[in-house]
Every structure is written in structure tokens, then in C-alpha cells.
Amino acid sequence: MARDALASLRAGCSFASLSAGFYTRVAPRPLRNPRLLHASPDAAALIGLDAEALQTPAFLALCSGDGRLADIAPLATVYSGHQFGVWAGQLGDGRAHLLGDVRTPGGTWEIQLKGSGRTPYSRMGDGWAVLRSSVREYLASEAMAGLGIPTTRALALVASDDPVMRESAETAAVVTRLAPSFVRFGHFEHWGHSHHEQKALLEHVIALGYPECRERAAGRMDPAATACRLLTEVSRRTAHLMARWLLAGFCHGVMNTDNMSILGLTLDYGPYGFMDAFQANHICNHSDTAGRYAWNAQPAVARWNLYRLAGSLMVLGCEAPALETCLASFEAEFLAAYRAGLARKLGLDAWQPEDAALEDDWWALLHVQRADFTLAFRRLAEADQDAGAWLALFPDPAPARAWLDRYLVRRTGQGGDAPARRAAMLRANPLYVLRNHLAQRAIEAAQRHDATEIDHLLTVLRDPYTERPGFEFYARPPAADARAVPVSCSS
């Protein structure tokens, strides 16, 4: 199978069915002397490739920019967007190439290279990606999938010794990404003044991922009604995504509208971070000097971005009051998903209004004492039997003990089987997350042509809820005296 695996894929390119104004045909820049640093069997299975196929020269050629998917000409798409709250005008795939899509029994998956060279949308960029940022994206994509958070996927990581200049000299790499679609809010913003193109984009997205949102009038799609249905569902998916981010301690770091997926996926991993010591206003992106994309600001930013998407749909005949109605449920959807998820993490059968005070005091306790986000939730599952391990996370255990006493009264008061509840809490609270110092460790090994740390991380991150003997190091927060790993928009 391996030799013919790529050729046997049911490949096409549905995005290319849109008119030429949506994209530019442009070839990737192949890496010189590429080497396959890593490939994800889990991601490969999504498009019908087995482990043997990942070791073939044809697979390496495809993922290094030197191959083609069924002789399809690669393309880069155009979009626009707001960056840090400011209209940035035309943007686009400045260093990404869409190779096509693969149709499978489980749906269609687009295959895209990131870091694969300049396109007409590169602006001042060189179109390349460095190994450092590519390792981070590769790991984060698969880590989020392991957590059950909607995300693009990472199929392969190819490295080379090609030099790339950033703050200092680095080496080049390409990540091969998978998604049902890479369409962003920014694609709709780009066509916000063109009825014909916006309608065509709407039809493409509806056919691809939202057939239930199609509204008809006189036997044809009603663009305005369909757009409103779409906006309602995108708003719902985005609200649920924000709840999942917060409950995982995840910060995206650069929630520009051009980084928001129309399918409600986590898209574009740059200066992201999973929190260690909890701070409600934690900023993971050193470029975000004003804290626009702090952990606790993410739901509000998502809603702001949805309003920008809504504005772009007015060209289809959508009236402002109708669009407002579509967005009105965002807060309720977010709160319902957030509270249901938090109840699972806390081992509560259902969220009760009186739990709000317990919740507020929980976050305040973690914030004041800078307790580790992941371990504070994880060890809470067994705090009724081993309070010492949980209390050890807090420099001042007295306030923690007081909160724990209130919490245990609430938890035991609901009845139920205690062992089953502990097991459910362990299934809701990961032991392993992609902490920055762990990603940095993998980066430094990869720079020595060693993928061992990537292997180790993916072993625990693909099922982060199950404790694995011998991998204790990967569950620990960074040492107290460890140097912080800075990440910015160049990461």
C-alpha cells in the first residue's frame, strides 16, 4: 500500500471551484535536503494513510513542498481582517499553500503546508517558518485534539538546514496541517463589499460544513436567511470553543479575526500558552502589551470578532437587527458550556446558582496564590482522601483549606458513588498539558535532529487524562527558578 498510498487518495480541491479572485496559484518553495522530523499516525489515519505510507519518499516530497496531491496546482487564499482590534486590510496566506483536499468516509480534509515560501500575500514576510515555531504548532495541534478541543490537525513536521533570519539565524521547517476547511472570519471580511463573491463564499462554506443552515426561497438559496443561520451556528460553536479554552487554561495569544475559524476550530498556533501558575489576566503573548488577548478576555474578544463577521454579511442583505439577534445568544451559550464543563471538572452533578460563589472564590484562591492551573484541578479529584497533596500547591494553605471544606460539603451533599465521581473527575481534568518549558525542551532536541522529546510528549498528550508510569516529569510544572519561555507573534 505504501508506494501507492498518496496516489490512491480521493483528492480534489473544492476551494478552487471559487473564482480566481479568491486565490492565487503559486508553488511552494521546496526545502533543500528535507528530513521528516516527525509524522502523526493519528492525523494520518484521518485521511486514510497508514504508518508505512508516512515513511515513503512521496510523502516526504509532499510535505516538504516538492510534491503534488494528484497533480493539483497548489494555491494561496486571500482574506482580510482586524489585527489587535485595528483593520489591517488585505492579508492572506502569506506562508501557506493549500495542496488540495481528500475525501474520506468521515468527511473532507484539506491539506495545507505552513512555512512553505512566499505568496502574493506575504507582504514584507519571507514566507518561511522556523523550526522553533513549527515544533510548537505541530505539538499544540495534537495536544488540543487529545484534550477534545476542536482544532486543526498536524500531519507532519519536515525540517531542513536552510537558514532563516529572525532575531537571530534559525533553520527552516514546514508543518503539514489538516482541517475540514481553513476558511476564516477574515475570508468573509475580505468580501464584505461584494455581494457576488460573498454569496459564492457563503455557498462554499454551507456545502462544506453547514448544510443544515441552508435556507431556500423560490427554490434557491436565500443568501440573507442562510447567512443569519450560519452566523447563529458559528456564534454557538465559537462560544463553546471559548469555554473549552478557558477550562483547559489555554491562551491563544493572537485572536485576530483572520485567526478565527469559520468552523469553530482552534486555528493558527503562534504565541499560545497553557497556564502554569494561574493568573486570571495572564498574557501569553509578549507582543500583546495591552493584554487584549489575556486568558479572561478571550470570550469578549471572540464576541467582538463575531460582530466583525456579522458586519461583513450585511452585503448579502442581512439587516442589522437580524444579525444582532443571531449574536444575542453568545453569552448564554458560553456560560452554559463553561458552567457545565466547570461542574464536570469539580465533580458536581449539575451547576447550581449557589455554585457561583464557590466558583468565584476558587478562581480568586488560585489567582492570589498563583497555584498551578492543571494540578489544582487534577488533585482536587482525590482531595477528600489526600488533602495534603492538593494543599501543597498553595503557599498559604489556610485559605485553601477553608475553601476545600466548603467544596467538600457541596460535593458530598449531592450524594452518589464517591469512587465513580473521582474517576469522572480524572477523566475531566488532564494530568498532562503542553507547558511552554516542555515545548522548549522538544524544540532544543529537534534542533539537534532528535525527535525523542516530540515522541514522549505525543505519548502523553494524545491521552492526557491517563497517568503513565515513567512519564512523571511531563506532569510537573516548571521549576521555581526556571527561566520563563517568552513567546511572541514571531513564535
PDB file of C-alpha atoms in Angstrom, residues 62-334:
ATOM      1  CA  LEU A  62       4.587  16.270  -0.490  1.00  0.00           C
ATOM      2  CA  CYS A  63       5.261  17.604   2.999  1.00  0.00           C
ATOM      3  CA  SER A  64       8.454  19.448   2.053  1.00  0.00           C
ATOM      4  CA  GLY A  65       6.849  21.374  -0.815  1.00  0.00           C
ATOM      5  CA  ASP A  66       8.308  19.279  -3.622  1.00  0.00           C
ATOM      6  CA  GLY A  67       5.339  17.038  -4.302  1.00  0.00           C
ATOM      7  CA  ARG A  68       1.772  17.397  -5.504  1.00  0.00           C
ATOM      8  CA  LEU A  69      -1.523  15.919  -4.455  1.00  0.00           C
ATOM      9  CA  ALA A  70      -2.941  14.215  -7.554  1.00  0.00           C
ATOM     10  CA  ASP A  71      -1.265  16.818  -9.792  1.00  0.00           C
ATOM     11  CA  ILE A  72      -3.368  19.603  -8.242  1.00  0.00           C
ATOM     12  CA  ALA A  73      -1.728  23.016  -8.546  1.00  0.00           C
ATOM     13  CA  PRO A  74      -1.244  24.459  -5.029  1.00  0.00           C
ATOM     14  CA  LEU A  75      -2.844  27.774  -4.155  1.00  0.00           C
ATOM     15  CA  ALA A  76      -2.799  30.512  -1.532  1.00  0.00           C
ATOM     16  CA  THR A  77      -6.056  32.182  -0.466  1.00  0.00           C
ATOM     17  CA  VAL A  78      -6.762  35.852   0.102  1.00  0.00           C
ATOM     18  CA  TYR A  79      -8.506  37.247   3.173  1.00  0.00           C
ATOM     19  CA  SER A  80      -8.538  40.405   5.262  1.00  0.00           C
ATOM     20  CA  GLY A  81      -9.022  41.115   8.932  1.00  0.00           C
ATOM     21  CA  HIS A  82      -8.676  43.050  12.148  1.00  0.00           C
ATOM     22  CA  GLN A  83      -5.385  42.630  13.996  1.00  0.00           C
ATOM     23  CA  PHE A  84      -5.265  43.699  17.655  1.00  0.00           C
ATOM     24  CA  GLY A  85      -8.586  45.455  17.084  1.00  0.00           C
ATOM     25  CA  VAL A  86      -7.412  47.507  14.106  1.00  0.00           C
ATOM     26  CA  TRP A  87      -8.475  46.978  10.489  1.00  0.00           C
ATOM     27  CA  ALA A  88      -5.410  45.625   8.694  1.00  0.00           C
ATOM     28  CA  GLY A  89      -6.864  45.456   5.184  1.00  0.00           C
ATOM     29  CA  GLN A  90      -5.904  42.689   2.801  1.00  0.00           C
ATOM     30  CA  LEU A  91      -3.996  39.792   4.287  1.00  0.00           C
ATOM     31  CA  GLY A  92      -3.952  36.205   3.053  1.00  0.00           C
ATOM     32  CA  ASP A  93      -1.918  33.016   3.138  1.00  0.00           C
ATOM     33  CA  GLY A  94       1.442  34.703   3.317  1.00  0.00           C
ATOM     34  CA  ARG A  95       3.349  31.495   4.005  1.00  0.00           C
ATOM     35  CA  ALA A  96       0.806  28.738   3.461  1.00  0.00           C
ATOM     36  CA  HIS A  97      -0.085  26.659   0.412  1.00  0.00           C
ATOM     37  CA  LEU A  98      -3.277  24.645   0.040  1.00  0.00           C
ATOM     38  CA  LEU A  99      -2.378  21.392  -1.703  1.00  0.00           C
ATOM     39  CA  GLY A 100      -5.971  20.234  -2.114  1.00  0.00           C
ATOM     40  CA  ASP A 101      -8.410  18.135  -0.141  1.00  0.00           C
ATOM     41  CA  VAL A 102      -9.013  14.452   0.465  1.00  0.00           C
ATOM     42  CA  ARG A 103     -12.493  12.967   0.601  1.00  0.00           C
ATOM     43  CA  THR A 104     -12.904  10.189   3.172  1.00  0.00           C
ATOM     44  CA  PRO A 105     -15.876   8.318   4.673  1.00  0.00           C
ATOM     45  CA  GLY A 106     -15.501  10.597   7.699  1.00  0.00           C
ATOM     46  CA  GLY A 107     -15.562  13.826   5.674  1.00  0.00           C
ATOM     47  CA  THR A 108     -13.258  16.016   3.618  1.00  0.00           C
ATOM     48  CA  TRP A 109      -9.850  17.153   4.874  1.00  0.00           C
ATOM     49  CA  GLU A 110      -7.874  19.982   3.324  1.00  0.00           C
ATOM     50  CA  ILE A 111      -4.092  19.553   3.279  1.00  0.00           C
ATOM     51  CA  GLN A 112      -2.085  22.727   3.737  1.00  0.00           C
ATOM     52  CA  LEU A 113       1.622  23.462   4.103  1.00  0.00           C
ATOM     53  CA  LYS A 114       2.667  26.203   6.519  1.00  0.00           C
ATOM     54  CA  GLY A 115       6.063  27.854   6.199  1.00  0.00           C
ATOM     55  CA  SER A 116       6.373  26.789   2.591  1.00  0.00           C
ATOM     56  CA  GLY A 117       7.509  30.028   0.935  1.00  0.00           C
ATOM     57  CA  ARG A 118       6.343  33.390  -0.300  1.00  0.00           C
ATOM     58  CA  THR A 119       2.987  34.041  -1.919  1.00  0.00           C
ATOM     59  CA  PRO A 120       1.449  37.238  -3.324  1.00  0.00           C
ATOM     60  CA  TYR A 121       0.025  37.797   0.175  1.00  0.00           C
ATOM     61  CA  SER A 122       3.331  37.657   2.055  1.00  0.00           C
ATOM     62  CA  ARG A 123       3.585  41.441   2.364  1.00  0.00           C
ATOM     63  CA  MET A 124       7.016  42.017   3.941  1.00  0.00           C
ATOM     64  CA  GLY A 125       7.463  38.424   5.113  1.00  0.00           C
ATOM     65  CA  ASP A 126       9.797  35.827   3.695  1.00  0.00           C
ATOM     66  CA  GLY A 127       7.143  33.111   3.649  1.00  0.00           C
ATOM     67  CA  TRP A 128       9.171  30.680   5.717  1.00  0.00           C
ATOM     68  CA  ALA A 129       8.717  29.223   9.159  1.00  0.00           C
ATOM     69  CA  VAL A 130      11.427  28.349  11.623  1.00  0.00           C
ATOM     70  CA  LEU A 131      11.832  25.017  13.366  1.00  0.00           C
ATOM     71  CA  ARG A 132      11.043  26.605  16.735  1.00  0.00           C
ATOM     72  CA  SER A 133       7.558  27.792  15.775  1.00  0.00           C
ATOM     73  CA  SER A 134       6.872  24.707  13.676  1.00  0.00           C
ATOM     74  CA  VAL A 135       7.527  22.326  16.574  1.00  0.00           C
ATOM     75  CA  ARG A 136       5.176  24.422  18.719  1.00  0.00           C
ATOM     76  CA  GLU A 137       2.373  24.281  16.143  1.00  0.00           C
ATOM     77  CA  TYR A 138       2.854  20.588  15.489  1.00  0.00           C
ATOM     78  CA  LEU A 139       2.680  19.694  19.174  1.00  0.00           C
ATOM     79  CA  ALA A 140      -0.164  22.065  20.031  1.00  0.00           C
ATOM     80  CA  SER A 141      -2.428  20.786  17.268  1.00  0.00           C
ATOM     81  CA  GLU A 142      -2.192  17.226  18.500  1.00  0.00           C
ATOM     82  CA  ALA A 143      -2.299  18.247  22.181  1.00  0.00           C
ATOM     83  CA  MET A 144      -5.597  20.077  21.670  1.00  0.00           C
ATOM     84  CA  ALA A 145      -7.017  17.076  19.824  1.00  0.00           C
ATOM     85  CA  GLY A 146      -6.055  14.913  22.798  1.00  0.00           C
ATOM     86  CA  LEU A 147      -7.958  17.283  25.091  1.00  0.00           C
ATOM     87  CA  GLY A 148     -11.015  17.007  22.870  1.00  0.00           C
ATOM     88  CA  ILE A 149     -10.885  20.684  21.879  1.00  0.00           C
ATOM     89  CA  PRO A 150     -11.832  21.411  18.239  1.00  0.00           C
ATOM     90  CA  THR A 151      -8.645  22.129  16.313  1.00  0.00           C
ATOM     91  CA  THR A 152      -6.809  21.909  13.053  1.00  0.00           C
ATOM     92  CA  ARG A 153      -4.523  18.876  12.988  1.00  0.00           C
ATOM     93  CA  ALA A 154      -0.830  18.427  12.258  1.00  0.00           C
ATOM     94  CA  LEU A 155       0.133  15.633   9.879  1.00  0.00           C
ATOM     95  CA  ALA A 156       3.875  16.082   9.529  1.00  0.00           C
ATOM     96  CA  LEU A 157       6.861  18.182  10.526  1.00  0.00           C
ATOM     97  CA  VAL A 158       9.667  18.481   7.997  1.00  0.00           C
ATOM     98  CA  ALA A 159      12.944  20.203   8.831  1.00  0.00           C
ATOM     99  CA  SER A 160      15.993  21.302   6.899  1.00  0.00           C
ATOM    100  CA  ASP A 161      19.194  23.236   7.394  1.00  0.00           C
ATOM    101  CA  ASP A 162      18.007  26.098   5.176  1.00  0.00           C
ATOM    102  CA  PRO A 163      18.852  29.307   7.043  1.00  0.00           C
ATOM    103  CA  VAL A 164      16.090  31.706   8.096  1.00  0.00           C
ATOM    104  CA  MET A 165      16.743  35.048   9.767  1.00  0.00           C
ATOM    105  CA  ARG A 166      14.566  36.131  12.665  1.00  0.00           C
ATOM    106  CA  GLU A 167      16.030  37.856  15.720  1.00  0.00           C
ATOM    107  CA  SER A 168      18.955  35.539  15.037  1.00  0.00           C
ATOM    108  CA  ALA A 169      19.775  32.874  12.460  1.00  0.00           C
ATOM    109  CA  GLU A 170      17.494  29.830  12.651  1.00  0.00           C
ATOM    110  CA  THR A 171      16.636  26.913  10.390  1.00  0.00           C
ATOM    111  CA  ALA A 172      13.546  26.331   8.265  1.00  0.00           C
ATOM    112  CA  ALA A 173      10.720  23.858   8.722  1.00  0.00           C
ATOM    113  CA  VAL A 174       7.294  23.140   7.258  1.00  0.00           C
ATOM    114  CA  VAL A 175       4.203  21.861   9.072  1.00  0.00           C
ATOM    115  CA  THR A 176       1.597  19.948   7.085  1.00  0.00           C
ATOM    116  CA  ARG A 177      -1.819  20.794   8.502  1.00  0.00           C
ATOM    117  CA  LEU A 178      -5.245  19.218   8.112  1.00  0.00           C
ATOM    118  CA  ALA A 179      -8.681  20.763   8.549  1.00  0.00           C
ATOM    119  CA  PRO A 180     -12.120  20.302   7.009  1.00  0.00           C
ATOM    120  CA  SER A 181     -11.610  23.922   5.931  1.00  0.00           C
ATOM    121  CA  PHE A 182      -9.155  26.709   6.651  1.00  0.00           C
ATOM    122  CA  VAL A 183     -11.752  29.416   5.904  1.00  0.00           C
ATOM    123  CA  ARG A 184     -11.571  32.203   8.487  1.00  0.00           C
ATOM    124  CA  PHE A 185     -13.710  35.128   9.552  1.00  0.00           C
ATOM    125  CA  GLY A 186     -11.244  37.152   7.517  1.00  0.00           C
ATOM    126  CA  HIS A 187     -12.301  35.498   4.258  1.00  0.00           C
ATOM    127  CA  PHE A 188     -15.794  36.916   4.774  1.00  0.00           C
ATOM    128  CA  GLU A 189     -14.405  40.289   5.862  1.00  0.00           C
ATOM    129  CA  HIS A 190     -12.441  40.494   2.620  1.00  0.00           C
ATOM    130  CA  TRP A 191     -15.613  40.218   0.537  1.00  0.00           C
ATOM    131  CA  GLY A 192     -17.750  42.380   2.809  1.00  0.00           C
ATOM    132  CA  HIS A 193     -18.392  44.877  -0.003  1.00  0.00           C
ATOM    133  CA  SER A 194     -19.022  42.411  -2.818  1.00  0.00           C
ATOM    134  CA  HIS A 195     -22.390  40.645  -2.962  1.00  0.00           C
ATOM    135  CA  HIS A 196     -21.447  38.210  -5.720  1.00  0.00           C
ATOM    136  CA  GLU A 197     -18.216  36.941  -4.143  1.00  0.00           C
ATOM    137  CA  GLN A 198     -19.668  36.893  -0.624  1.00  0.00           C
ATOM    138  CA  LYS A 199     -22.574  34.796  -1.834  1.00  0.00           C
ATOM    139  CA  ALA A 200     -20.192  32.367  -3.540  1.00  0.00           C
ATOM    140  CA  LEU A 201     -18.123  32.059  -0.356  1.00  0.00           C
ATOM    141  CA  LEU A 202     -21.281  31.509   1.675  1.00  0.00           C
ATOM    142  CA  GLU A 203     -22.390  28.728  -0.667  1.00  0.00           C
ATOM    143  CA  HIS A 204     -18.955  27.106  -0.391  1.00  0.00           C
ATOM    144  CA  VAL A 205     -18.973  27.132   3.423  1.00  0.00           C
ATOM    145  CA  ILE A 206     -22.581  25.948   3.659  1.00  0.00           C
ATOM    146  CA  ALA A 207     -21.899  22.998   1.344  1.00  0.00           C
ATOM    147  CA  LEU A 208     -18.695  22.172   3.190  1.00  0.00           C
ATOM    148  CA  GLY A 209     -19.720  22.324   6.821  1.00  0.00           C
ATOM    149  CA  TYR A 210     -23.186  23.746   7.466  1.00  0.00           C
ATOM    150  CA  PRO A 211     -25.769  22.104   5.154  1.00  0.00           C
ATOM    151  CA  GLU A 212     -28.387  22.423   7.901  1.00  0.00           C
ATOM    152  CA  CYS A 213     -28.121  26.225   7.675  1.00  0.00           C
ATOM    153  CA  ARG A 214     -29.253  26.461   4.059  1.00  0.00           C
ATOM    154  CA  GLU A 215     -32.492  28.431   3.705  1.00  0.00           C
ATOM    155  CA  ARG A 216     -34.401  28.458   0.444  1.00  0.00           C
ATOM    156  CA  ALA A 217     -36.760  30.883  -1.268  1.00  0.00           C
ATOM    157  CA  ALA A 218     -38.359  30.231  -4.646  1.00  0.00           C
ATOM    158  CA  GLY A 219     -36.309  27.060  -4.981  1.00  0.00           C
ATOM    159  CA  ARG A 220     -32.938  28.782  -4.479  1.00  0.00           C
ATOM    160  CA  MET A 221     -30.711  29.523  -1.547  1.00  0.00           C
ATOM    161  CA  ASP A 222     -31.825  32.660   0.260  1.00  0.00           C
ATOM    162  CA  PRO A 223     -28.470  34.392   0.935  1.00  0.00           C
ATOM    163  CA  ALA A 224     -29.637  36.654   3.767  1.00  0.00           C
ATOM    164  CA  ALA A 225     -31.585  33.986   5.648  1.00  0.00           C
ATOM    165  CA  THR A 226     -28.820  31.432   5.130  1.00  0.00           C
ATOM    166  CA  ALA A 227     -26.175  33.880   6.329  1.00  0.00           C
ATOM    167  CA  CYS A 228     -28.147  34.531   9.501  1.00  0.00           C
ATOM    168  CA  ARG A 229     -28.499  30.815  10.184  1.00  0.00           C
ATOM    169  CA  LEU A 230     -24.775  30.416   9.595  1.00  0.00           C
ATOM    170  CA  LEU A 231     -23.891  33.278  11.926  1.00  0.00           C
ATOM    171  CA  THR A 232     -26.036  31.794  14.690  1.00  0.00           C
ATOM    172  CA  GLU A 233     -24.263  28.451  14.429  1.00  0.00           C
ATOM    173  CA  VAL A 234     -20.764  29.964  14.123  1.00  0.00           C
ATOM    174  CA  SER A 235     -21.536  32.030  17.215  1.00  0.00           C
ATOM    175  CA  ARG A 236     -22.610  28.902  19.100  1.00  0.00           C
ATOM    176  CA  ARG A 237     -19.520  26.938  18.095  1.00  0.00           C
ATOM    177  CA  THR A 238     -17.230  29.833  18.948  1.00  0.00           C
ATOM    178  CA  ALA A 239     -18.858  30.279  22.365  1.00  0.00           C
ATOM    179  CA  HIS A 240     -18.321  26.606  23.154  1.00  0.00           C
ATOM    180  CA  LEU A 241     -14.720  26.804  21.924  1.00  0.00           C
ATOM    181  CA  MET A 242     -14.023  29.721  24.262  1.00  0.00           C
ATOM    182  CA  ALA A 243     -15.427  27.756  27.202  1.00  0.00           C
ATOM    183  CA  ARG A 244     -13.149  24.846  26.395  1.00  0.00           C
ATOM    184  CA  TRP A 245     -10.101  27.108  26.071  1.00  0.00           C
ATOM    185  CA  LEU A 246     -10.716  28.674  29.469  1.00  0.00           C
ATOM    186  CA  LEU A 247     -11.325  25.353  31.190  1.00  0.00           C
ATOM    187  CA  ALA A 248      -8.050  23.980  29.819  1.00  0.00           C
ATOM    188  CA  GLY A 249      -6.086  27.041  30.924  1.00  0.00           C
ATOM    189  CA  PHE A 250      -5.315  27.744  27.269  1.00  0.00           C
ATOM    190  CA  CYS A 251      -4.484  31.175  25.859  1.00  0.00           C
ATOM    191  CA  HIS A 252      -4.408  31.593  22.087  1.00  0.00           C
ATOM    192  CA  GLY A 253      -2.376  34.775  22.250  1.00  0.00           C
ATOM    193  CA  VAL A 254      -3.382  36.410  18.960  1.00  0.00           C
ATOM    194  CA  MET A 255      -7.135  36.239  18.401  1.00  0.00           C
ATOM    195  CA  ASN A 256      -7.213  38.438  15.323  1.00  0.00           C
ATOM    196  CA  THR A 257     -10.228  37.936  13.073  1.00  0.00           C
ATOM    197  CA  ASP A 258      -8.000  36.336  10.460  1.00  0.00           C
ATOM    198  CA  ASN A 259      -7.115  33.672  13.052  1.00  0.00           C
ATOM    199  CA  MET A 260     -10.749  32.749  13.771  1.00  0.00           C
ATOM    200  CA  SER A 261     -12.060  29.591  12.092  1.00  0.00           C
ATOM    201  CA  ILE A 262     -15.475  29.693  10.468  1.00  0.00           C
ATOM    202  CA  LEU A 263     -15.876  26.074  11.642  1.00  0.00           C
ATOM    203  CA  GLY A 264     -15.155  26.874  15.290  1.00  0.00           C
ATOM    204  CA  LEU A 265     -11.714  25.236  15.301  1.00  0.00           C
ATOM    205  CA  THR A 266      -8.596  26.377  17.125  1.00  0.00           C
ATOM    206  CA  LEU A 267      -6.557  27.828  14.278  1.00  0.00           C
ATOM    207  CA  ASP A 268      -3.003  29.150  13.910  1.00  0.00           C
ATOM    208  CA  TYR A 269      -0.809  28.296  16.871  1.00  0.00           C
ATOM    209  CA  GLY A 270       1.678  31.099  17.393  1.00  0.00           C
ATOM    210  CA  PRO A 271       2.208  32.710  20.803  1.00  0.00           C
ATOM    211  CA  TYR A 272      -0.152  30.338  22.599  1.00  0.00           C
ATOM    212  CA  GLY A 273       0.339  29.007  26.095  1.00  0.00           C
ATOM    213  CA  PHE A 274      -1.138  26.694  28.703  1.00  0.00           C
ATOM    214  CA  MET A 275      -1.004  28.372  32.080  1.00  0.00           C
ATOM    215  CA  ASP A 276       1.259  27.129  34.839  1.00  0.00           C
ATOM    216  CA  ALA A 277       0.741  29.492  37.799  1.00  0.00           C
ATOM    217  CA  PHE A 278      -2.803  30.780  37.445  1.00  0.00           C
ATOM    218  CA  GLN A 279      -3.439  34.437  36.820  1.00  0.00           C
ATOM    219  CA  ALA A 280      -6.878  35.454  35.590  1.00  0.00           C
ATOM    220  CA  ASN A 281      -5.360  38.192  33.425  1.00  0.00           C
ATOM    221  CA  HIS A 282      -2.496  36.015  32.188  1.00  0.00           C
ATOM    222  CA  ILE A 283      -0.981  37.230  28.904  1.00  0.00           C
ATOM    223  CA  CYS A 284       0.894  34.567  26.970  1.00  0.00           C
ATOM    224  CA  ASN A 285       1.962  36.777  24.043  1.00  0.00           C
ATOM    225  CA  HIS A 286       4.806  39.178  24.788  1.00  0.00           C
ATOM    226  CA  SER A 287       3.704  41.229  21.767  1.00  0.00           C
ATOM    227  CA  ASP A 288       0.324  41.845  23.433  1.00  0.00           C
ATOM    228  CA  THR A 289       1.477  44.733  25.601  1.00  0.00           C
ATOM    229  CA  ALA A 290      -2.089  45.925  26.320  1.00  0.00           C
ATOM    230  CA  GLY A 291      -3.370  42.492  27.314  1.00  0.00           C
ATOM    231  CA  ARG A 292      -6.073  42.402  24.649  1.00  0.00           C
ATOM    232  CA  TYR A 293      -5.840  38.627  24.400  1.00  0.00           C
ATOM    233  CA  ALA A 294      -5.418  37.733  28.082  1.00  0.00           C
ATOM    234  CA  TRP A 295      -6.944  34.472  29.346  1.00  0.00           C
ATOM    235  CA  ASN A 296     -10.015  36.108  30.875  1.00  0.00           C
ATOM    236  CA  ALA A 297     -10.535  38.423  27.875  1.00  0.00           C
ATOM    237  CA  GLN A 298     -10.876  35.677  25.277  1.00  0.00           C
ATOM    238  CA  PRO A 299     -14.689  35.259  25.336  1.00  0.00           C
ATOM    239  CA  ALA A 300     -15.234  39.019  24.968  1.00  0.00           C
ATOM    240  CA  VAL A 301     -12.734  39.186  22.106  1.00  0.00           C
ATOM    241  CA  ALA A 302     -14.442  36.267  20.385  1.00  0.00           C
ATOM    242  CA  ARG A 303     -17.766  38.118  20.598  1.00  0.00           C
ATOM    243  CA  TRP A 304     -16.128  41.272  19.202  1.00  0.00           C
ATOM    244  CA  ASN A 305     -14.751  39.216  16.323  1.00  0.00           C
ATOM    245  CA  LEU A 306     -18.190  37.742  15.657  1.00  0.00           C
ATOM    246  CA  TYR A 307     -19.552  41.269  15.299  1.00  0.00           C
ATOM    247  CA  ARG A 308     -16.937  41.930  12.619  1.00  0.00           C
ATOM    248  CA  LEU A 309     -18.066  38.761  10.837  1.00  0.00           C
ATOM    249  CA  ALA A 310     -21.688  39.857  11.147  1.00  0.00           C
ATOM    250  CA  GLY A 311     -20.898  43.234   9.606  1.00  0.00           C
ATOM    251  CA  SER A 312     -19.412  41.540   6.554  1.00  0.00           C
ATOM    252  CA  LEU A 313     -22.691  39.690   5.952  1.00  0.00           C
ATOM    253  CA  MET A 314     -24.755  42.845   5.500  1.00  0.00           C
ATOM    254  CA  VAL A 315     -23.735  42.896   1.848  1.00  0.00           C
ATOM    255  CA  LEU A 316     -25.952  39.818   1.404  1.00  0.00           C
ATOM    256  CA  GLY A 317     -29.000  41.766   2.506  1.00  0.00           C
ATOM    257  CA  CYS A 318     -28.882  40.868   6.197  1.00  0.00           C
ATOM    258  CA  GLU A 319     -30.458  43.574   8.342  1.00  0.00           C
ATOM    259  CA  ALA A 320     -28.650  44.794  11.458  1.00  0.00           C
ATOM    260  CA  PRO A 321     -31.456  43.777  13.880  1.00  0.00           C
ATOM    261  CA  ALA A 322     -31.478  40.248  12.450  1.00  0.00           C
ATOM    262  CA  LEU A 323     -27.710  39.965  12.851  1.00  0.00           C
ATOM    263  CA  GLU A 324     -27.966  41.260  16.418  1.00  0.00           C
ATOM    264  CA  THR A 325     -30.485  38.516  17.135  1.00  0.00           C
ATOM    265  CA  CYS A 326     -28.091  35.899  15.745  1.00  0.00           C
ATOM    266  CA  LEU A 327     -25.373  37.052  18.146  1.00  0.00           C
ATOM    267  CA  ALA A 328     -27.609  37.607  21.156  1.00  0.00           C
ATOM    268  CA  SER A 329     -27.258  34.049  22.415  1.00  0.00           C
ATOM    269  CA  PHE A 330     -23.443  34.085  22.536  1.00  0.00           C
ATOM    270  CA  GLU A 331     -23.183  34.900  26.228  1.00  0.00           C
ATOM    271  CA  ALA A 332     -25.803  32.344  27.243  1.00  0.00           C
ATOM    272  CA  GLU A 333     -24.174  29.658  25.079  1.00  0.00           C
ATOM    273  CA  PHE A 334     -20.756  30.436  26.531  1.00  0.00           C
TER     274      PHE A 334
END
